[in-house]
Amino acid sequence: MKIKYSTMIVKDMDESIKFYTEKMGFEIDSQYNLPQATITLLKGEGEVFLELIKNQENEVGLFSIGIEVEDINKEVKELKSKGIEFVMEPRKISVGSMALFKDPNGANIVLIQHDQ
């Protein structure tokens, strides 16, 4: 497992993109306009992305840490054997599959398996 994303819920996507690109040096990697959300992936140095999401469902602020896995079903099974309860079982998303659980502090941890 490796950390792939830090996800932030934003109130103003344009302002957030401007801040992270012009002031912090990130570059836009990709953008998605979905019915329920607007998503922008920003790339800095290394392999980790900052994911900005604007939607009406979540409070503004740090939302989750995304961890990339090779086999999501295997990882979920292994984590469940260690007592982790999943808030969301693996499901298909636009880039592959994802599942979600919370750490002891209530932080969202998202497992992501990208389509090859």
Short mmCIF file of N, CA and C in Angstrom, two decimals:
data_model
loop_
_atom_site.label_atom_id
_atom_site.label_comp_id
_atom_site.label_asym_id
_atom_site.label_seq_id
_atom_site.Cartn_x
_atom_site.Cartn_y
_atom_site.Cartn_z
N MET A 1 0.84 -1.18 0.00
CA MET A 1 0.00 0.00 0.00
C MET A 1 0.89 1.24 0.00
N LYS A 2 0.46 2.24 -0.77
CA LYS A 2 1.19 3.51 -0.73
C LYS A 2 0.19 4.65 -0.79
N ILE A 3 0.49 5.71 -0.07
CA ILE A 3 -0.40 6.87 -0.09
C ILE A 3 -0.35 7.47 -1.49
N LYS A 4 -1.53 7.70 -2.05
CA LYS A 4 -1.64 8.22 -3.41
C LYS A 4 -2.28 9.60 -3.45
N TYR A 5 -3.27 9.84 -2.56
CA TYR A 5 -4.02 11.11 -2.57
C TYR A 5 -4.20 11.65 -1.16
N SER A 6 -4.24 12.95 -1.06
CA SER A 6 -4.84 13.64 0.08
C SER A 6 -5.99 14.41 -0.54
N THR A 7 -7.18 14.23 0.01
CA THR A 7 -8.37 14.82 -0.57
C THR A 7 -8.89 15.93 0.31
N MET A 8 -9.15 17.08 -0.31
CA MET A 8 -9.71 18.22 0.40
C MET A 8 -11.03 18.61 -0.25
N ILE A 9 -12.02 18.89 0.57
CA ILE A 9 -13.27 19.45 0.10
C ILE A 9 -13.09 20.96 0.09
N VAL A 10 -13.42 21.60 -1.03
CA VAL A 10 -13.21 23.04 -1.16
C VAL A 10 -14.53 23.76 -1.40
N LYS A 11 -14.58 25.04 -1.01
CA LYS A 11 -15.80 25.82 -1.25
C LYS A 11 -15.76 26.54 -2.59
N ASP A 12 -14.56 26.87 -3.08
CA ASP A 12 -14.42 27.58 -4.35
C ASP A 12 -13.29 26.90 -5.13
N MET A 13 -13.65 26.13 -6.15
CA MET A 13 -12.66 25.37 -6.91
C MET A 13 -11.67 26.29 -7.61
N ASP A 14 -12.13 27.34 -8.28
CA ASP A 14 -11.22 28.23 -9.00
C ASP A 14 -10.21 28.88 -8.07
N GLU A 15 -10.68 29.36 -6.93
CA GLU A 15 -9.78 29.99 -5.96
C GLU A 15 -8.76 28.97 -5.43
N SER A 16 -9.22 27.76 -5.18
CA SER A 16 -8.33 26.71 -4.66
C SER A 16 -7.29 26.31 -5.69
N ILE A 17 -7.70 26.15 -6.94
CA ILE A 17 -6.74 25.80 -8.00
C ILE A 17 -5.70 26.90 -8.13
N LYS A 18 -6.13 28.14 -8.14
CA LYS A 18 -5.21 29.27 -8.26
C LYS A 18 -4.19 29.26 -7.11
N PHE A 19 -4.67 29.03 -5.88
CA PHE A 19 -3.79 28.99 -4.73
C PHE A 19 -2.73 27.89 -4.87
N TYR A 20 -3.19 26.67 -5.16
CA TYR A 20 -2.25 25.55 -5.20
C TYR A 20 -1.34 25.56 -6.41
N THR A 21 -1.76 26.15 -7.52
CA THR A 21 -0.88 26.21 -8.69
C THR A 21 0.05 27.42 -8.63
N GLU A 22 -0.50 28.59 -8.39
CA GLU A 22 0.31 29.81 -8.43
C GLU A 22 1.18 30.00 -7.20
N LYS A 23 0.68 29.65 -6.04
CA LYS A 23 1.43 29.89 -4.81
C LYS A 23 2.21 28.67 -4.32
N MET A 24 1.66 27.48 -4.55
CA MET A 24 2.29 26.26 -4.01
C MET A 24 3.06 25.46 -5.06
N GLY A 25 2.92 25.79 -6.33
CA GLY A 25 3.71 25.14 -7.37
C GLY A 25 3.16 23.83 -7.91
N PHE A 26 1.92 23.48 -7.58
CA PHE A 26 1.31 22.26 -8.12
C PHE A 26 0.90 22.51 -9.57
N GLU A 27 0.72 21.42 -10.32
CA GLU A 27 0.23 21.49 -11.69
C GLU A 27 -1.06 20.70 -11.80
N ILE A 28 -1.98 21.17 -12.64
CA ILE A 28 -3.22 20.43 -12.85
C ILE A 28 -2.89 19.16 -13.64
N ASP A 29 -3.30 18.03 -13.09
CA ASP A 29 -3.11 16.75 -13.76
C ASP A 29 -4.35 16.39 -14.56
N SER A 30 -5.52 16.49 -13.93
CA SER A 30 -6.78 16.17 -14.61
C SER A 30 -7.94 16.79 -13.86
N GLN A 31 -9.07 16.93 -14.57
CA GLN A 31 -10.28 17.48 -13.96
C GLN A 31 -11.48 16.67 -14.42
N TYR A 32 -12.47 16.53 -13.51
CA TYR A 32 -13.67 15.77 -13.79
C TYR A 32 -14.88 16.56 -13.32
N ASN A 33 -15.87 16.68 -14.19
CA ASN A 33 -17.12 17.32 -13.83
C ASN A 33 -18.19 16.25 -13.78
N LEU A 34 -18.53 15.82 -12.58
CA LEU A 34 -19.52 14.78 -12.36
C LEU A 34 -20.83 15.43 -11.93
N PRO A 35 -21.93 14.73 -12.04
CA PRO A 35 -23.21 15.32 -11.61
C PRO A 35 -23.21 15.77 -10.15
N GLN A 36 -22.53 15.04 -9.27
CA GLN A 36 -22.56 15.35 -7.85
C GLN A 36 -21.32 16.09 -7.34
N ALA A 37 -20.30 16.25 -8.20
CA ALA A 37 -19.07 16.89 -7.73
C ALA A 37 -18.19 17.34 -8.89
N THR A 38 -17.32 18.30 -8.58
CA THR A 38 -16.25 18.70 -9.48
C THR A 38 -14.95 18.29 -8.81
N ILE A 39 -14.08 17.63 -9.55
CA ILE A 39 -12.84 17.10 -8.99
C ILE A 39 -11.66 17.60 -9.81
N THR A 40 -10.62 18.06 -9.12
CA THR A 40 -9.37 18.44 -9.78
C THR A 40 -8.24 17.71 -9.08
N LEU A 41 -7.41 17.02 -9.87
CA LEU A 41 -6.22 16.37 -9.33
C LEU A 41 -5.02 17.25 -9.64
N LEU A 42 -4.27 17.57 -8.59
CA LEU A 42 -3.08 18.39 -8.71
C LEU A 42 -1.85 17.55 -8.40
N LYS A 43 -0.80 17.72 -9.18
CA LYS A 43 0.41 16.94 -8.99
C LYS A 43 1.53 17.86 -8.55
N GLY A 44 2.22 17.40 -7.51
CA GLY A 44 3.42 18.09 -7.06
C GLY A 44 4.61 17.21 -7.38
N GLU A 45 5.62 17.26 -6.55
CA GLU A 45 6.78 16.40 -6.74
C GLU A 45 6.44 15.00 -6.24
N GLY A 46 7.06 14.00 -6.82
CA GLY A 46 6.82 12.63 -6.39
C GLY A 46 5.55 12.06 -7.00
N GLU A 47 4.99 11.06 -6.33
CA GLU A 47 3.85 10.34 -6.88
C GLU A 47 2.52 10.65 -6.20
N VAL A 48 2.51 11.54 -5.21
CA VAL A 48 1.30 11.82 -4.46
C VAL A 48 0.54 12.98 -5.10
N PHE A 49 -0.80 12.85 -5.15
CA PHE A 49 -1.66 13.88 -5.71
C PHE A 49 -2.45 14.57 -4.61
N LEU A 50 -2.79 15.81 -4.84
CA LEU A 50 -3.74 16.54 -4.01
C LEU A 50 -5.03 16.55 -4.81
N GLU A 51 -6.09 16.01 -4.23
CA GLU A 51 -7.38 15.94 -4.90
C GLU A 51 -8.30 16.97 -4.28
N LEU A 52 -8.79 17.89 -5.10
CA LEU A 52 -9.72 18.92 -4.64
C LEU A 52 -11.12 18.52 -5.12
N ILE A 53 -12.08 18.54 -4.21
CA ILE A 53 -13.46 18.19 -4.56
C ILE A 53 -14.38 19.30 -4.09
N LYS A 54 -15.24 19.74 -4.99
CA LYS A 54 -16.29 20.69 -4.63
C LYS A 54 -17.62 19.95 -4.79
N ASN A 55 -18.34 19.83 -3.68
CA ASN A 55 -19.67 19.21 -3.72
C ASN A 55 -20.52 19.80 -2.60
N GLN A 56 -21.75 19.38 -2.53
CA GLN A 56 -22.68 19.89 -1.51
C GLN A 56 -22.81 18.94 -0.33
N GLU A 57 -22.18 17.77 -0.38
CA GLU A 57 -22.38 16.73 0.62
C GLU A 57 -21.46 16.83 1.83
N ASN A 58 -20.25 17.33 1.63
CA ASN A 58 -19.25 17.27 2.68
C ASN A 58 -18.82 18.64 3.15
N GLU A 59 -18.36 18.70 4.40
CA GLU A 59 -17.85 19.94 4.95
C GLU A 59 -16.49 20.27 4.33
N VAL A 60 -16.20 21.55 4.22
CA VAL A 60 -14.92 22.01 3.68
C VAL A 60 -13.80 21.59 4.62
N GLY A 61 -12.69 21.13 4.05
CA GLY A 61 -11.52 20.75 4.83
C GLY A 61 -10.96 19.42 4.36
N LEU A 62 -9.95 18.93 5.08
CA LEU A 62 -9.34 17.65 4.74
C LEU A 62 -10.40 16.56 4.84
N PHE A 63 -10.57 15.78 3.79
CA PHE A 63 -11.60 14.76 3.76
C PHE A 63 -11.05 13.36 3.94
N SER A 64 -9.97 13.03 3.22
CA SER A 64 -9.47 11.66 3.31
C SER A 64 -8.03 11.55 2.85
N ILE A 65 -7.45 10.41 3.18
CA ILE A 65 -6.16 10.00 2.66
C ILE A 65 -6.44 8.81 1.75
N GLY A 66 -5.98 8.86 0.51
CA GLY A 66 -6.20 7.77 -0.44
C GLY A 66 -4.96 6.91 -0.53
N ILE A 67 -5.15 5.60 -0.38
CA ILE A 67 -4.04 4.66 -0.45
C ILE A 67 -4.24 3.76 -1.66
N GLU A 68 -3.26 3.73 -2.53
CA GLU A 68 -3.34 2.90 -3.73
C GLU A 68 -2.96 1.47 -3.40
N VAL A 69 -3.78 0.53 -3.86
CA VAL A 69 -3.52 -0.89 -3.66
C VAL A 69 -3.59 -1.61 -5.00
N GLU A 70 -2.93 -2.76 -5.09
CA GLU A 70 -2.95 -3.53 -6.33
C GLU A 70 -4.20 -4.39 -6.43
N ASP A 71 -4.65 -4.96 -5.31
CA ASP A 71 -5.81 -5.85 -5.30
C ASP A 71 -6.73 -5.44 -4.15
N ILE A 72 -7.74 -4.65 -4.46
CA ILE A 72 -8.59 -4.07 -3.42
C ILE A 72 -9.33 -5.14 -2.62
N ASN A 73 -9.81 -6.18 -3.29
CA ASN A 73 -10.54 -7.23 -2.57
C ASN A 73 -9.65 -7.97 -1.59
N LYS A 74 -8.42 -8.23 -1.99
CA LYS A 74 -7.44 -8.88 -1.10
C LYS A 74 -7.15 -7.99 0.11
N GLU A 75 -6.92 -6.70 -0.13
CA GLU A 75 -6.59 -5.78 0.97
C GLU A 75 -7.77 -5.64 1.94
N VAL A 76 -8.98 -5.52 1.40
CA VAL A 76 -10.16 -5.40 2.26
C VAL A 76 -10.31 -6.64 3.12
N LYS A 77 -10.14 -7.80 2.53
CA LYS A 77 -10.25 -9.06 3.28
C LYS A 77 -9.21 -9.11 4.41
N GLU A 78 -7.98 -8.72 4.08
CA GLU A 78 -6.91 -8.74 5.08
C GLU A 78 -7.18 -7.75 6.21
N LEU A 79 -7.62 -6.54 5.87
CA LEU A 79 -7.91 -5.54 6.89
C LEU A 79 -9.10 -5.93 7.75
N LYS A 80 -10.10 -6.55 7.14
CA LYS A 80 -11.25 -7.05 7.93
C LYS A 80 -10.80 -8.13 8.91
N SER A 81 -9.84 -8.97 8.51
CA SER A 81 -9.34 -10.01 9.40
C SER A 81 -8.62 -9.41 10.61
N LYS A 82 -8.22 -8.15 10.49
CA LYS A 82 -7.55 -7.44 11.59
C LYS A 82 -8.53 -6.59 12.38
N GLY A 83 -9.84 -6.72 12.07
CA GLY A 83 -10.86 -6.03 12.85
C GLY A 83 -11.32 -4.69 12.30
N ILE A 84 -10.86 -4.32 11.11
CA ILE A 84 -11.29 -3.05 10.54
C ILE A 84 -12.67 -3.22 9.92
N GLU A 85 -13.56 -2.29 10.25
CA GLU A 85 -14.91 -2.30 9.69
C GLU A 85 -14.98 -1.24 8.59
N PHE A 86 -15.48 -1.63 7.45
CA PHE A 86 -15.56 -0.73 6.30
C PHE A 86 -16.88 0.03 6.29
N VAL A 87 -16.78 1.33 6.04
CA VAL A 87 -17.94 2.20 5.89
C VAL A 87 -18.54 1.99 4.50
N MET A 88 -17.66 1.74 3.52
CA MET A 88 -18.08 1.48 2.16
C MET A 88 -17.27 0.30 1.61
N GLU A 89 -17.97 -0.73 1.21
CA GLU A 89 -17.33 -1.90 0.60
C GLU A 89 -16.81 -1.51 -0.78
N PRO A 90 -15.90 -2.31 -1.36
CA PRO A 90 -15.37 -1.98 -2.68
C PRO A 90 -16.49 -1.75 -3.70
N ARG A 91 -16.33 -0.68 -4.47
CA ARG A 91 -17.29 -0.38 -5.54
C ARG A 91 -16.56 0.27 -6.70
N LYS A 92 -17.15 0.17 -7.88
CA LYS A 92 -16.55 0.75 -9.08
C LYS A 92 -16.69 2.26 -9.06
N ILE A 93 -15.64 2.93 -9.50
CA ILE A 93 -15.64 4.38 -9.71
C ILE A 93 -15.04 4.64 -11.09
N SER A 94 -14.96 5.88 -11.49
CA SER A 94 -14.52 6.19 -12.85
C SER A 94 -13.09 5.73 -13.16
N VAL A 95 -12.22 5.66 -12.16
CA VAL A 95 -10.82 5.28 -12.41
C VAL A 95 -10.48 3.87 -11.95
N GLY A 96 -11.46 3.14 -11.40
CA GLY A 96 -11.18 1.80 -10.92
C GLY A 96 -12.16 1.36 -9.86
N SER A 97 -11.65 1.06 -8.66
CA SER A 97 -12.49 0.65 -7.53
C SER A 97 -12.01 1.34 -6.27
N MET A 98 -12.95 1.53 -5.33
CA MET A 98 -12.56 2.13 -4.06
C MET A 98 -13.36 1.52 -2.92
N ALA A 99 -12.80 1.61 -1.72
CA ALA A 99 -13.45 1.19 -0.48
C ALA A 99 -13.03 2.19 0.59
N LEU A 100 -13.82 2.31 1.67
CA LEU A 100 -13.54 3.33 2.67
C LEU A 100 -13.74 2.79 4.07
N PHE A 101 -12.79 3.13 4.96
CA PHE A 101 -12.93 2.86 6.39
C PHE A 101 -12.41 4.07 7.15
N LYS A 102 -12.61 4.10 8.45
CA LYS A 102 -12.16 5.22 9.28
C LYS A 102 -11.06 4.74 10.22
N ASP A 103 -10.10 5.63 10.47
CA ASP A 103 -9.06 5.30 11.44
C ASP A 103 -9.60 5.58 12.85
N PRO A 104 -8.84 5.30 13.91
CA PRO A 104 -9.36 5.51 15.27
C PRO A 104 -9.76 6.94 15.59
N ASN A 105 -9.27 7.91 14.80
CA ASN A 105 -9.60 9.32 15.02
C ASN A 105 -10.78 9.78 14.19
N GLY A 106 -11.33 8.90 13.38
CA GLY A 106 -12.46 9.25 12.52
C GLY A 106 -12.05 9.75 11.15
N ALA A 107 -10.74 9.74 10.84
CA ALA A 107 -10.29 10.17 9.51
C ALA A 107 -10.66 9.12 8.47
N ASN A 108 -11.12 9.57 7.32
CA ASN A 108 -11.47 8.66 6.23
C ASN A 108 -10.20 8.14 5.56
N ILE A 109 -10.12 6.81 5.42
CA ILE A 109 -9.03 6.17 4.69
C ILE A 109 -9.67 5.48 3.50
N VAL A 110 -9.25 5.86 2.30
CA VAL A 110 -9.82 5.32 1.07
C VAL A 110 -8.78 4.42 0.40
N LEU A 111 -9.17 3.19 0.13
CA LEU A 111 -8.33 2.29 -0.67
C LEU A 111 -8.77 2.45 -2.12
N ILE A 112 -7.80 2.59 -3.03
CA ILE A 112 -8.10 2.78 -4.44
C ILE A 112 -7.29 1.80 -5.28
N GLN A 113 -8.00 1.07 -6.12
CA GLN A 113 -7.34 0.22 -7.11
C GLN A 113 -7.64 0.82 -8.47
N HIS A 114 -6.61 1.29 -9.14
CA HIS A 114 -6.81 1.90 -10.46
C HIS A 114 -6.93 0.83 -11.52
N ASP A 115 -7.77 1.08 -12.52
CA ASP A 115 -7.87 0.18 -13.67
C ASP A 115 -6.54 0.22 -14.40
N GLN A 116 -6.15 -0.89 -14.93
CA GLN A 116 -4.87 -0.98 -15.64
C GLN A 116 -4.94 -0.45 -17.02
#
